[in-house]
Amino acid sequence: MVKDEKKLLAEFQAKIDKGVKIEPKDWMPEHYRKQLIRMMSQHAHSEIVGMLPEGNWITRAPSLRRKAILLAKVQDEAGHGMYLYSAAETLGIDRTEMLEQLHTGKAKYSSIFNYPTLTWADIGAIGWLVDGAAIMNQTALAKGSYGPYSRAMVRICKEESFHNRQGYEIMCSLAFGTPEQKAMAQDALNRWWWPAIMMLGPSDDNSPNSAELMSWKVKMESNDSIRQRFIDRTVPQGDHIGLTFPDPLLKFNKETGHYEHGPINWEEFFNVVKGNGPCNKARLKARVDADKDGKWVREAAEAYAMKHTEKETLAA
Ligand code: FAQ
């Protein structure tokens, strides 16, 4: 490493240690840039692919009120994807390239969106558990070192918080409804609990990126620590509405003040991440088809913008 680069690196780390945000035009190590592009593009893809399981229920929502709320939520997720692609573009990667990586299977997106939404209660479970887990992670990311990412997180967290409440409200209505409705809520909890726990990433002893990301304050907390907070917050909410968690080893430890849980099936997690979950192929196909079907709209918009620029240039 040349001397200048050593100095730059020391100054960069000192800024991070002091809590000063890194901005797009600031000097940054190449690996910091690459790690951020990886994480932010995966996050953006997750928001966009994450629209699919819930989108599946928009036309089948049980009332106009539920439909309007779900429609707004799914649109919010699209917005989150857009902020995140824009924030990632500040690091020098183009949106087309990120989408190409998603469509060719080079880029990941969250494991959780490879599970199916079989009943209306799954919409409640996603808001309560998936958005609940996402908030735990994202409120930590909002304090992260990269300015554009952390600022995008502040707004996203506010919206996720509404998503989380709407999901829990659906679960409350079902849990206090007819025996059939309660059974539907319980079934959704049974199917979404473990995948939601897993979506927070592999355990700390198997998380190759964490140490580096934490030293750069991109990640503020480890996967296991966020997972524990999510469990501690969510279990009393389930207890309160009379649902049971599909984990016979789940118990509160008075001494530590935390819930202890049973073993996580990491084999299932890595299998889903590798592309073998119940919906991986369908999710990717839906995104690839949407890209293909939307090509003419992008081309028309580009042609329109070009025509206007020409007119303005001639008029000037
Ligand atoms: N799925 O070393 P680590 C949402 C991969 S947004 C798939 O621990 P890292 C909102 C990981 O990429 C949900 N792959 O990795 C919503 C790495 O592979 P790589 C998304 C996963 O980066 C709600 C390898 O495993 N949120 O839900 C997963 O330090 C409802 C080793 O792992 C974000 O993306 C997974 N779950 O920690 C939308 C937040 N976990 O890339 C619609 C930003 C790990 O080296 C509806 N991201 N992997 O080949 C993060 O906070 C982190 O990237 C983690 C992973 C915590 C996800």
XYZ file of C-alpha atoms and ligand atoms in Angstrom:
373
model
C 0.000 0.000 0.000
C 1.418 3.394 -0.934
C 1.981 5.862 1.897
C -0.778 8.235 0.747
C -3.312 5.449 0.748
C -2.327 4.463 4.286
C -2.929 8.040 5.394
C -6.268 8.170 3.574
C -7.306 4.918 5.174
C -6.400 6.170 8.658
C -8.363 9.389 8.072
C -11.326 7.398 6.733
C -11.372 5.121 9.792
C -10.985 8.107 12.144
C -14.049 9.736 10.564
C -16.052 6.560 11.017
C -14.923 6.159 14.617
C -16.027 9.736 15.329
C -19.443 9.066 13.774
C -18.947 11.372 10.772
C -20.932 10.150 7.731
C -19.104 9.120 4.574
C -20.565 10.906 1.524
C -20.440 9.807 -2.156
C -17.557 12.085 -3.195
C -15.403 11.326 -0.129
C -12.449 8.997 -0.452
C -13.327 5.436 0.570
C -11.520 2.089 0.344
C -12.532 0.092 -2.722
C -13.739 -2.764 -0.552
C -16.018 -0.458 1.481
C -17.596 0.639 -1.816
C -17.967 -2.964 -3.013
C -19.463 -4.191 0.257
C -21.964 -1.336 0.275
C -22.978 -1.989 -3.333
C -23.478 -5.677 -2.472
C -25.576 -4.979 0.588
C -27.581 -2.038 -0.747
C -28.382 -3.687 -4.074
C -29.447 -6.882 -2.282
C -31.595 -4.754 -0.034
C -33.165 -2.928 -3.036
C -33.848 -6.249 -4.789
C -35.469 -7.577 -1.599
C -37.891 -4.659 -1.495
C -38.886 -5.185 -5.129
C -39.123 -8.991 -5.001
C -40.849 -8.541 -1.624
C -43.792 -6.913 -3.418
C -44.682 -10.234 -5.051
C -45.925 -12.370 -2.110
C -48.192 -9.579 -0.855
C -49.164 -8.424 -4.358
C -50.655 -11.893 -4.707
C -53.438 -10.867 -2.267
C -54.352 -7.375 -3.489
C -57.295 -8.584 -5.586
C -58.404 -10.980 -2.844
C -58.238 -8.696 0.222
C -61.356 -9.292 2.366
C -62.626 -5.672 2.329
C -62.104 -2.350 0.584
C -60.291 -1.021 3.685
C -57.905 -3.974 3.745
C -57.333 -3.648 0.010
C -56.500 0.079 0.226
C -54.038 -0.547 3.070
C -52.341 -3.455 1.315
C -52.101 -1.507 -1.934
C -50.419 1.383 -0.092
C -47.998 -0.997 1.629
C -46.959 -2.726 -1.579
C -46.455 0.676 -3.232
C -44.289 1.725 -0.269
C -42.063 -1.307 -0.870
C -41.601 -0.196 -4.503
C -40.623 3.241 -3.206
C -38.079 1.676 -0.827
C -36.549 -0.209 -3.728
C -36.285 3.046 -5.710
C -34.573 4.983 -2.855
C -32.154 2.119 -2.372
C -31.265 1.771 -6.066
C -30.693 5.545 -6.166
C -28.567 5.418 -3.008
C -26.512 2.539 -4.470
C -26.017 4.505 -7.706
C -24.101 7.153 -5.697
C -21.375 4.500 -5.374
C -20.831 4.375 -9.142
C -22.953 1.406 -10.194
C -25.782 1.765 -12.680
C -29.324 0.565 -11.932
C -29.385 -1.464 -15.166
C -26.310 -3.371 -14.013
C -27.858 -4.090 -10.602
C -31.036 -5.371 -12.246
C -29.018 -7.479 -14.653
C -27.292 -9.075 -11.618
C -30.707 -9.845 -10.091
C -32.135 -11.282 -13.295
C -29.143 -13.518 -13.960
C -29.121 -14.825 -10.392
C -25.745 -13.198 -9.551
C -27.258 -10.929 -6.901
C -29.137 -12.181 -3.880
C -32.376 -10.968 -2.356
C -33.851 -11.870 1.013
C -34.587 -15.558 1.592
C -37.932 -14.681 3.186
C -39.585 -13.777 -0.116
C -39.187 -17.307 -1.446
C -42.039 -18.563 0.741
C -45.635 -18.624 -0.556
C -48.605 -16.585 0.740
C -51.263 -19.283 1.009
C -54.001 -17.513 2.975
C -55.052 -13.969 3.924
C -53.465 -14.510 7.359
C -50.075 -14.645 5.626
C -50.488 -10.940 4.851
C -50.867 -10.331 8.597
C -47.876 -12.556 9.358
C -45.673 -10.760 6.804
C -46.446 -7.315 8.229
C -46.067 -8.465 11.818
C -43.048 -10.745 11.454
C -41.219 -9.858 8.230
C -41.570 -6.088 8.542
C -40.990 -6.524 12.285
C -37.657 -8.263 11.654
C -36.775 -5.783 8.882
C -37.323 -2.828 11.263
C -35.057 -4.342 13.914
C -32.307 -4.549 11.314
C -33.015 -1.250 9.600
C -33.222 0.981 12.675
C -29.639 -0.152 13.329
C -28.667 0.473 9.666
C -30.122 4.007 9.934
C -27.178 4.844 12.217
C -24.674 3.455 9.704
C -21.653 5.255 8.277
C -22.663 5.755 4.640
C -24.761 8.958 4.398
C -27.119 8.109 1.497
C -27.892 4.622 2.875
C -28.453 5.732 6.456
C -30.715 8.603 5.377
C -32.780 6.315 3.130
C -33.187 4.016 6.139
C -34.705 6.755 8.323
C -37.640 7.233 5.956
C -37.958 3.523 5.194
C -38.158 2.690 8.914
C -41.036 5.117 9.424
C -43.000 3.365 6.688
C -42.008 -0.122 7.885
C -43.345 0.789 11.277
C -46.805 1.390 9.754
C -46.463 -1.899 7.848
C -45.645 -3.733 11.034
C -48.701 -2.347 12.839
C -51.069 -3.135 9.975
C -49.791 -6.735 9.973
C -50.234 -7.116 13.720
C -53.708 -5.591 13.472
C -54.705 -8.243 10.905
C -53.334 -10.945 13.228
C -55.311 -9.462 16.180
C -58.551 -9.424 14.176
C -58.083 -13.048 13.148
C -56.875 -14.248 16.551
C -59.940 -12.726 18.267
C -62.274 -13.791 15.446
C -64.002 -17.113 14.740
C -62.217 -20.410 15.574
C -61.498 -20.817 11.840
C -59.937 -17.347 11.667
C -57.828 -18.027 14.745
C -56.654 -21.323 13.228
C -55.695 -19.459 10.046
C -53.622 -16.942 12.061
C -51.956 -19.773 13.980
C -51.134 -21.624 10.760
C -49.556 -18.465 9.286
C -47.457 -17.974 12.433
C -46.380 -21.622 12.260
C -45.165 -21.204 8.692
C -43.558 -17.709 8.939
C -41.897 -17.765 12.370
C -38.714 -19.661 11.500
C -38.180 -18.069 8.062
C -38.561 -14.614 9.719
C -35.938 -15.533 12.305
C -33.625 -16.769 9.559
C -33.990 -13.689 7.359
C -31.797 -11.757 9.804
C -28.829 -13.672 8.416
C -26.652 -16.628 9.467
C -25.466 -16.977 13.056
C -22.511 -14.784 14.075
C -20.042 -17.679 13.894
C -21.021 -18.215 10.245
C -21.343 -14.616 9.028
C -18.224 -13.848 6.942
C -19.089 -10.184 6.258
C -20.085 -9.037 9.743
C -16.684 -8.260 11.302
C -15.573 -6.009 8.452
C -18.970 -4.317 8.089
C -19.116 -3.652 11.819
C -15.600 -2.192 11.873
C -16.786 0.258 9.199
C -20.079 0.862 11.013
C -22.051 -0.204 7.949
C -23.623 -2.812 10.199
C -24.085 -1.537 13.744
C -25.057 -4.838 15.326
C -24.453 -8.529 14.658
C -27.081 -10.820 13.100
C -27.614 -12.770 16.347
C -27.964 -9.658 18.449
C -30.679 -8.230 16.158
C -32.370 -11.643 16.035
C -32.525 -11.762 19.841
C -34.085 -8.293 19.986
C -36.673 -9.306 17.402
C -37.601 -12.439 19.362
C -37.762 -10.562 22.685
C -40.090 -7.984 21.195
C -42.317 -10.323 19.198
C -43.027 -13.223 21.566
C -45.038 -11.138 24.094
C -47.099 -9.763 21.181
C -48.008 -13.301 20.082
C -48.746 -14.340 23.683
C -51.007 -11.321 24.084
C -53.301 -12.470 21.269
C -53.294 -16.123 22.339
C -51.120 -17.547 19.549
C -48.384 -20.082 20.200
C -44.929 -20.091 18.623
C -43.816 -23.229 16.771
C -40.817 -23.693 19.049
C -41.222 -26.030 22.042
C -37.907 -24.792 23.469
C -38.904 -21.120 23.483
C -38.791 -19.834 27.070
C -38.116 -16.633 28.960
C -34.941 -16.572 31.009
C -35.577 -14.277 33.993
C -31.874 -13.940 34.735
C -30.842 -12.737 31.282
C -34.140 -10.989 30.515
C -34.180 -12.690 27.100
C -36.095 -15.485 25.404
C -34.142 -18.648 24.684
C -35.080 -20.473 21.500
C -34.650 -23.869 19.895
C -32.118 -24.672 17.139
C -32.495 -22.846 13.830
C -32.606 -24.993 10.704
C -29.673 -23.398 8.868
C -29.740 -26.135 6.270
C -33.154 -24.880 5.166
C -31.871 -21.281 5.135
C -28.837 -21.996 2.927
C -30.928 -24.168 0.666
C -33.353 -21.281 0.075
C -30.460 -18.824 -0.425
C -28.980 -21.189 -3.038
C -32.201 -20.987 -5.061
C -34.048 -24.087 -3.883
C -36.815 -22.527 -1.778
C -40.495 -23.102 -2.581
C -40.857 -19.953 -4.756
C -37.336 -18.953 -5.926
C -37.947 -19.809 -9.565
C -41.385 -18.169 -9.707
C -40.092 -14.970 -8.041
C -37.187 -14.593 -10.450
C -39.373 -15.361 -13.456
C -41.897 -12.703 -12.369
C -39.111 -10.085 -12.194
C -37.536 -11.089 -15.516
C -40.954 -11.040 -17.252
C -41.819 -7.633 -15.722
C -38.519 -6.246 -17.012
C -39.202 -7.605 -20.502
C -42.821 -6.408 -20.547
C -41.832 -2.926 -19.360
C -39.128 -2.425 -21.998
C -41.386 -0.510 -24.398
C -42.448 1.868 -21.617
C -38.819 2.667 -20.759
C -37.993 3.179 -24.421
C -41.006 5.452 -24.951
C -40.127 7.503 -21.847
C -36.527 7.854 -23.049
C -37.641 8.914 -26.542
C -40.057 11.467 -25.031
C -37.348 12.884 -22.759
C -34.933 13.100 -25.699
C -37.488 14.921 -27.874
C -38.051 17.496 -25.120
C -34.335 18.054 -24.611
C -33.976 18.635 -28.377
C -36.853 21.164 -28.366
C -35.357 23.015 -25.384
C -31.924 23.105 -27.045
C -33.419 24.502 -30.286
C -35.436 27.099 -28.359
C -32.363 28.292 -26.390
N -31.325 -13.951 2.409
O -21.986 -12.486 6.199
P -23.474 -12.424 6.237
C -37.651 -6.269 3.980
C -26.223 -13.971 2.632
S -36.057 -5.955 3.504
C -30.441 -14.173 1.413
O -24.133 -12.376 7.562
P -24.198 -9.688 5.741
C -38.675 -5.205 3.802
C -25.360 -12.719 2.571
O -25.773 -11.862 1.515
C -35.177 -7.475 3.793
N -29.093 -14.128 1.619
O -23.973 -11.198 5.315
C -39.912 -5.778 3.240
C -23.988 -13.314 2.374
O -23.813 -13.706 1.019
P -22.874 -12.856 -0.018
C -33.799 -7.355 3.330
C -28.682 -13.825 2.854
O -24.374 -8.890 4.518
C -40.865 -6.368 4.057
C -24.060 -14.606 3.167
O -25.452 -14.905 3.331
N -33.026 -6.540 4.221
O -37.855 -7.337 4.423
C -29.564 -13.557 3.917
O -23.160 -9.281 6.734
C -42.031 -6.895 3.511
C -23.390 -14.499 4.525
O -24.109 -13.633 5.418
C -31.779 -6.180 3.918
O -31.251 -6.523 2.872
C -30.935 -13.632 3.657
N -31.867 -13.415 4.597
O -25.585 -9.750 6.554
C -40.122 -5.726 1.868
C -31.069 -5.287 4.907
N -28.826 -13.294 5.034
O -23.616 -11.572 -0.321
C -41.293 -6.265 1.331
C -29.653 -4.981 4.498
C -27.543 -13.394 4.676
O -21.580 -12.577 0.694
C -42.258 -6.835 2.165
N -28.798 -6.124 4.602
N -27.445 -13.717 3.383
O -22.769 -13.742 -1.210
C -28.277 -6.575 5.758
O -28.537 -6.049 6.829
C -27.301 -7.709 5.688
O -26.846 -7.815 4.362
C -27.868 -9.082 6.178
C -26.783 -10.132 5.922
C -28.173 -9.019 7.661
C -29.121 -9.456 5.389
